[in-house]
PDB file of C-alpha atoms in Angstrom:
ATOM      1  CA  MET A   1     125.435  94.259  94.501  1.00  0.00           C
ATOM      2  CA  GLN A   2     123.331  92.222  96.923  1.00  0.00           C
ATOM      3  CA  ALA A   3     125.043  91.539 100.193  1.00  0.00           C
ATOM      4  CA  ARG A   4     125.993  87.807 100.507  1.00  0.00           C
ATOM      5  CA  LEU A   5     127.855  85.276 102.596  1.00  0.00           C
ATOM      6  CA  GLU A   6     131.113  84.421 100.770  1.00  0.00           C
ATOM      7  CA  ALA A   7     132.808  82.025 103.201  1.00  0.00           C
ATOM      8  CA  ILE A   8     132.357  80.198 106.604  1.00  0.00           C
ATOM      9  CA  TYR A   9     135.213  79.228 108.904  1.00  0.00           C
ATOM     10  CA  ILE A  10     135.113  77.252 112.142  1.00  0.00           C
ATOM     11  CA  CYS A  11     137.566  75.463 114.347  1.00  0.00           C
ATOM     12  CA  GLU A  12     137.180  73.207 117.448  1.00  0.00           C
ATOM     13  CA  LYS A  13     139.337  74.999 119.971  1.00  0.00           C
ATOM     14  CA  ALA A  14     141.508  78.119 120.516  1.00  0.00           C
ATOM     15  CA  GLY A  15     144.699  78.101 118.504  1.00  0.00           C
ATOM     16  CA  ASP A  16     143.550  75.511 115.869  1.00  0.00           C
ATOM     17  CA  SER A  17     143.502  76.547 112.268  1.00  0.00           C
ATOM     18  CA  LEU A  18     140.161  77.554 110.954  1.00  0.00           C
ATOM     19  CA  ARG A  19     138.728  75.357 108.288  1.00  0.00           C
ATOM     20  CA  SER A  20     136.355  76.287 105.484  1.00  0.00           C
ATOM     21  CA  VAL A  21     132.894  74.747 105.399  1.00  0.00           C
ATOM     22  CA  SER A  22     130.105  75.290 102.837  1.00  0.00           C
ATOM     23  CA  SER A  23     127.371  75.343 105.499  1.00  0.00           C
ATOM     24  CA  VAL A  24     126.988  75.190 109.257  1.00  0.00           C
ATOM     25  CA  MET A  25     124.151  75.281 111.805  1.00  0.00           C
ATOM     26  CA  ALA A  26     123.926  78.510 113.712  1.00  0.00           C
ATOM     27  CA  LEU A  27     122.587  77.791 117.152  1.00  0.00           C
ATOM     28  CA  ALA A  28     120.682  80.607 118.836  1.00  0.00           C
ATOM     29  CA  GLY A  29     122.340  81.925 121.866  1.00  0.00           C
ATOM     30  CA  GLN A  30     125.364  79.692 121.419  1.00  0.00           C
ATOM     31  CA  GLY A  31     127.327  80.001 118.154  1.00  0.00           C
ATOM     32  CA  LEU A  32     128.216  77.977 115.110  1.00  0.00           C
ATOM     33  CA  GLU A  33     127.981  74.227 115.559  1.00  0.00           C
ATOM     34  CA  GLY A  34     131.448  72.730 115.847  1.00  0.00           C
ATOM     35  CA  ASP A  35     133.152  76.060 116.460  1.00  0.00           C
ATOM     36  CA  ARG A  36     135.419  76.896 119.447  1.00  0.00           C
ATOM     37  CA  TYR A  37     133.035  79.683 120.793  1.00  0.00           C
ATOM     38  CA  CYS A  38     129.956  77.460 120.648  1.00  0.00           C
ATOM     39  CA  ARG A  39     131.793  74.838 122.631  1.00  0.00           C
ATOM     40  CA  GLY A  40     133.208  77.372 125.176  1.00  0.00           C
ATOM     41  CA  ARG A  41     136.743  76.705 123.984  1.00  0.00           C
ATOM     42  CA  GLY A  42     137.676  80.059 122.320  1.00  0.00           C
ATOM     43  CA  THR A  43     140.392  82.350 123.476  1.00  0.00           C
ATOM     44  CA  TRP A  44     137.765  84.904 124.655  1.00  0.00           C
ATOM     45  CA  SER A  45     135.044  82.402 125.681  1.00  0.00           C
ATOM     46  CA  HIS A  46     135.246  83.075 129.427  1.00  0.00           C
ATOM     47  CA  TRP A  47     135.313  86.870 129.234  1.00  0.00           C
ATOM     48  CA  PRO A  48     132.013  88.562 130.276  1.00  0.00           C
ATOM     49  CA  GLY A  49     129.671  90.229 127.742  1.00  0.00           C
ATOM     50  CA  ASP A  50     127.788  89.606 124.659  1.00  0.00           C
ATOM     51  CA  GLY A  51     129.136  89.242 121.089  1.00  0.00           C
ATOM     52  CA  ARG A  52     131.079  86.032 121.366  1.00  0.00           C
ATOM     53  CA  GLN A  53     128.891  83.770 119.301  1.00  0.00           C
ATOM     54  CA  LEU A  54     130.265  84.583 115.921  1.00  0.00           C
ATOM     55  CA  THR A  55     132.417  87.059 114.066  1.00  0.00           C
ATOM     56  CA  LEU A  56     132.223  88.493 110.645  1.00  0.00           C
ATOM     57  CA  VAL A  57     134.703  90.347 108.306  1.00  0.00           C
ATOM     58  CA  GLU A  58     134.110  92.113 105.025  1.00  0.00           C
ATOM     59  CA  ALA A  59     135.374  90.310 101.915  1.00  0.00           C
ATOM     60  CA  SER A  60     136.990  93.516 100.570  1.00  0.00           C
ATOM     61  CA  VAL A  61     138.949  93.896 103.841  1.00  0.00           C
ATOM     62  CA  ALA A  62     140.017  90.239 103.750  1.00  0.00           C
ATOM     63  CA  ALA A  63     141.139  90.542 100.126  1.00  0.00           C
ATOM     64  CA  ARG A  64     143.218  93.742 100.895  1.00  0.00           C
ATOM     65  CA  ILE A  65     144.933  92.018 103.866  1.00  0.00           C
ATOM     66  CA  GLU A  66     145.787  89.059 101.659  1.00  0.00           C
ATOM     67  CA  ARG A  67     147.140  91.337  98.908  1.00  0.00           C
ATOM     68  CA  ASP A  68     149.102  93.612 101.295  1.00  0.00           C
ATOM     69  CA  PHE A  69     150.399  91.007 103.749  1.00  0.00           C
ATOM     70  CA  GLY A  70     149.903  87.501 102.239  1.00  0.00           C
ATOM     71  CA  VAL A  71     147.504  86.563 105.092  1.00  0.00           C
ATOM     72  CA  LEU A  72     144.585  84.489 104.093  1.00  0.00           C
ATOM     73  CA  ALA A  73     140.988  85.139 105.164  1.00  0.00           C
ATOM     74  CA  ALA A  74     141.021  82.100 107.510  1.00  0.00           C
ATOM     75  CA  SER A  75     144.012  83.436 109.390  1.00  0.00           C
ATOM     76  CA  LEU A  76     141.986  86.520 110.362  1.00  0.00           C
ATOM     77  CA  ARG A  77     140.140  84.260 112.864  1.00  0.00           C
ATOM     78  CA  ARG A  78     136.613  85.453 111.751  1.00  0.00           C
ATOM     79  CA  ASN A  79     133.779  83.005 111.183  1.00  0.00           C
ATOM     80  CA  LEU A  80     132.004  84.592 108.295  1.00  0.00           C
ATOM     81  CA  VAL A  81     133.274  86.594 105.308  1.00  0.00           C
ATOM     82  CA  VAL A  82     130.574  88.795 103.706  1.00  0.00           C
ATOM     83  CA  ALA A  83     130.418  91.012 100.645  1.00  0.00           C
ATOM     84  CA  GLY A  84     128.379  93.990  99.822  1.00  0.00           C
ATOM     85  CA  VAL A  85     127.825  95.392 103.339  1.00  0.00           C
ATOM     86  CA  SER A  86     129.564  97.784 105.694  1.00  0.00           C
ATOM     87  CA  LEU A  87     129.777  95.816 108.973  1.00  0.00           C
ATOM     88  CA  ASN A  88     130.617  98.835 111.051  1.00  0.00           C
ATOM     89  CA  GLU A  89     127.017 100.137 110.351  1.00  0.00           C
ATOM     90  CA  LEU A  90     125.435  96.978 111.838  1.00  0.00           C
ATOM     91  CA  VAL A  91     126.638  97.596 115.436  1.00  0.00           C
ATOM     92  CA  GLY A  92     123.555  97.580 117.640  1.00  0.00           C
ATOM     93  CA  GLY A  93     121.200  96.497 114.796  1.00  0.00           C
ATOM     94  CA  ALA A  94     119.427  93.282 113.787  1.00  0.00           C
ATOM     95  CA  PHE A  95     120.116  91.661 110.377  1.00  0.00           C
ATOM     96  CA  SER A  96     119.725  88.291 108.749  1.00  0.00           C
ATOM     97  CA  ILE A  97     121.892  85.906 106.729  1.00  0.00           C
ATOM     98  CA  GLY A  98     119.558  83.467 105.044  1.00  0.00           C
ATOM     99  CA  GLU A  99     117.163  82.243 107.698  1.00  0.00           C
ATOM    100  CA  VAL A 100     119.512  83.082 110.607  1.00  0.00           C
ATOM    101  CA  GLN A 101     118.701  86.278 112.506  1.00  0.00           C
ATOM    102  CA  LEU A 102     121.589  88.075 114.171  1.00  0.00           C
ATOM    103  CA  ARG A 103     122.304  91.161 116.267  1.00  0.00           C
ATOM    104  CA  GLY A 104     125.498  93.160 115.660  1.00  0.00           C
ATOM    105  CA  VAL A 105     127.001  93.700 119.127  1.00  0.00           C
ATOM    106  CA  ARG A 106     130.271  95.507 118.686  1.00  0.00           C
ATOM    107  CA  LEU A 107     133.248  95.866 116.388  1.00  0.00           C
ATOM    108  CA  CYS A 108     135.779  93.008 116.264  1.00  0.00           C
ATOM    109  CA  ASP A 109     138.890  95.015 116.805  1.00  0.00           C
ATOM    110  CA  PRO A 110     142.068  93.110 116.078  1.00  0.00           C
ATOM    111  CA  CYS A 111     144.070  91.938 119.056  1.00  0.00           C
ATOM    112  CA  ALA A 112     147.705  91.323 119.860  1.00  0.00           C
ATOM    113  CA  TYR A 113     147.142  87.521 119.373  1.00  0.00           C
ATOM    114  CA  LEU A 114     146.154  88.054 115.722  1.00  0.00           C
ATOM    115  CA  GLU A 115     149.399  90.017 115.163  1.00  0.00           C
ATOM    116  CA  LYS A 116     151.370  87.367 116.882  1.00  0.00           C
ATOM    117  CA  ILE A 117     149.981  84.510 114.662  1.00  0.00           C
ATOM    118  CA  THR A 118     150.197  86.483 111.368  1.00  0.00           C
ATOM    119  CA  VAL A 119     152.667  89.263 110.489  1.00  0.00           C
ATOM    120  CA  PRO A 120     153.585  92.703 111.818  1.00  0.00           C
ATOM    121  CA  GLY A 121     151.213  95.365 110.640  1.00  0.00           C
ATOM    122  CA  VAL A 122     148.016  93.302 110.184  1.00  0.00           C
ATOM    123  CA  ALA A 123     146.425  94.525 113.410  1.00  0.00           C
ATOM    124  CA  GLU A 124     147.063  98.083 112.548  1.00  0.00           C
ATOM    125  CA  ALA A 125     145.690  97.592 108.982  1.00  0.00           C
ATOM    126  CA  LEU A 126     142.453  96.087 110.555  1.00  0.00           C
ATOM    127  CA  ALA A 127     141.906  98.998 112.984  1.00  0.00           C
ATOM    128  CA  GLN A 128     138.257 100.048 112.620  1.00  0.00           C
ATOM    129  CA  ARG A 129     137.890  97.455 109.867  1.00  0.00           C
ATOM    130  CA  GLY A 130     138.370  94.235 111.739  1.00  0.00           C
ATOM    131  CA  GLY A 131     134.769  93.133 111.481  1.00  0.00           C
ATOM    132  CA  LEU A 132     131.796  92.577 113.670  1.00  0.00           C
ATOM    133  CA  ARG A 133     130.935  90.451 116.705  1.00  0.00           C
ATOM    134  CA  ALA A 134     127.385  89.237 116.658  1.00  0.00           C
ATOM    135  CA  ASP A 135     124.972  87.143 118.554  1.00  0.00           C
ATOM    136  CA  ILE A 136     122.514  84.630 117.050  1.00  0.00           C
ATOM    137  CA  LEU A 137     118.837  85.504 117.888  1.00  0.00           C
ATOM    138  CA  VAL A 138     117.215  82.819 115.705  1.00  0.00           C
ATOM    139  CA  GLY A 139     119.233  79.847 114.572  1.00  0.00           C
ATOM    140  CA  GLY A 140     119.190  77.947 111.386  1.00  0.00           C
ATOM    141  CA  LYS A 141     121.487  76.737 108.558  1.00  0.00           C
ATOM    142  CA  LEU A 142     124.004  79.229 107.136  1.00  0.00           C
ATOM    143  CA  LYS A 143     125.236  78.417 103.581  1.00  0.00           C
ATOM    144  CA  VAL A 144     127.832  80.078 101.404  1.00  0.00           C
ATOM    145  CA  GLY A 145     125.803  82.204  98.942  1.00  0.00           C
ATOM    146  CA  ASP A 146     123.098  83.159 101.461  1.00  0.00           C
ATOM    147  CA  GLN A 147     121.888  86.738 101.099  1.00  0.00           C
ATOM    148  CA  LEU A 148     122.098  89.355 103.875  1.00  0.00           C
ATOM    149  CA  SER A 149     118.992  91.454 104.690  1.00  0.00           C
ATOM    150  CA  GLY A 150     118.190  94.189 107.104  1.00  0.00           C
ATOM    151  CA  CYS A 151     121.547  95.856 106.499  1.00  0.00           C
TER     152      CYS A 151
END
C-alpha cells in the first residue's frame, strides 16, 4: 500500500473544534493556512522549539481510538491523518506529502489536555503512537489523497 494523506484538519484558535478540509496551503516555516499554529494561536504556540507547524497521526491509530473509545480523528487534535507509514520512523528525517516537503521533528505525545477534552484512557492508549510533529521546509498545496514519499 502506498502511503497517502487520508484527512486534513484545521482550526482557527486553541480550543476550537477541528474542521475537515479537502485541501490546504502549507506555508514554509509557518504551518497550515488558517490553522491555529500558523496564526500563533495554538495551545503550545508560545513554547520554544521546533515542531509546532503541523502534526500527523496514523490512520490505523485514529481508527483504533475511534473503535475503542468512540473518539473521532478530529478530536485527536492532529492536522493530518496518514495511512501506510510508521510516523515514529520519520523523527529526524525529511519526507514529502505531494509537493510539500517536511521534516519530522519529534513524536507528538498525548498531553493531559487531550485526555481532558476526550475520555479517560485515550492519552495512555496513544503513548508512543500519538503521531509526529513536523516542520514545513517547502510549502505548497496539500490535498487529501496526496502520496507520501521519502518514508
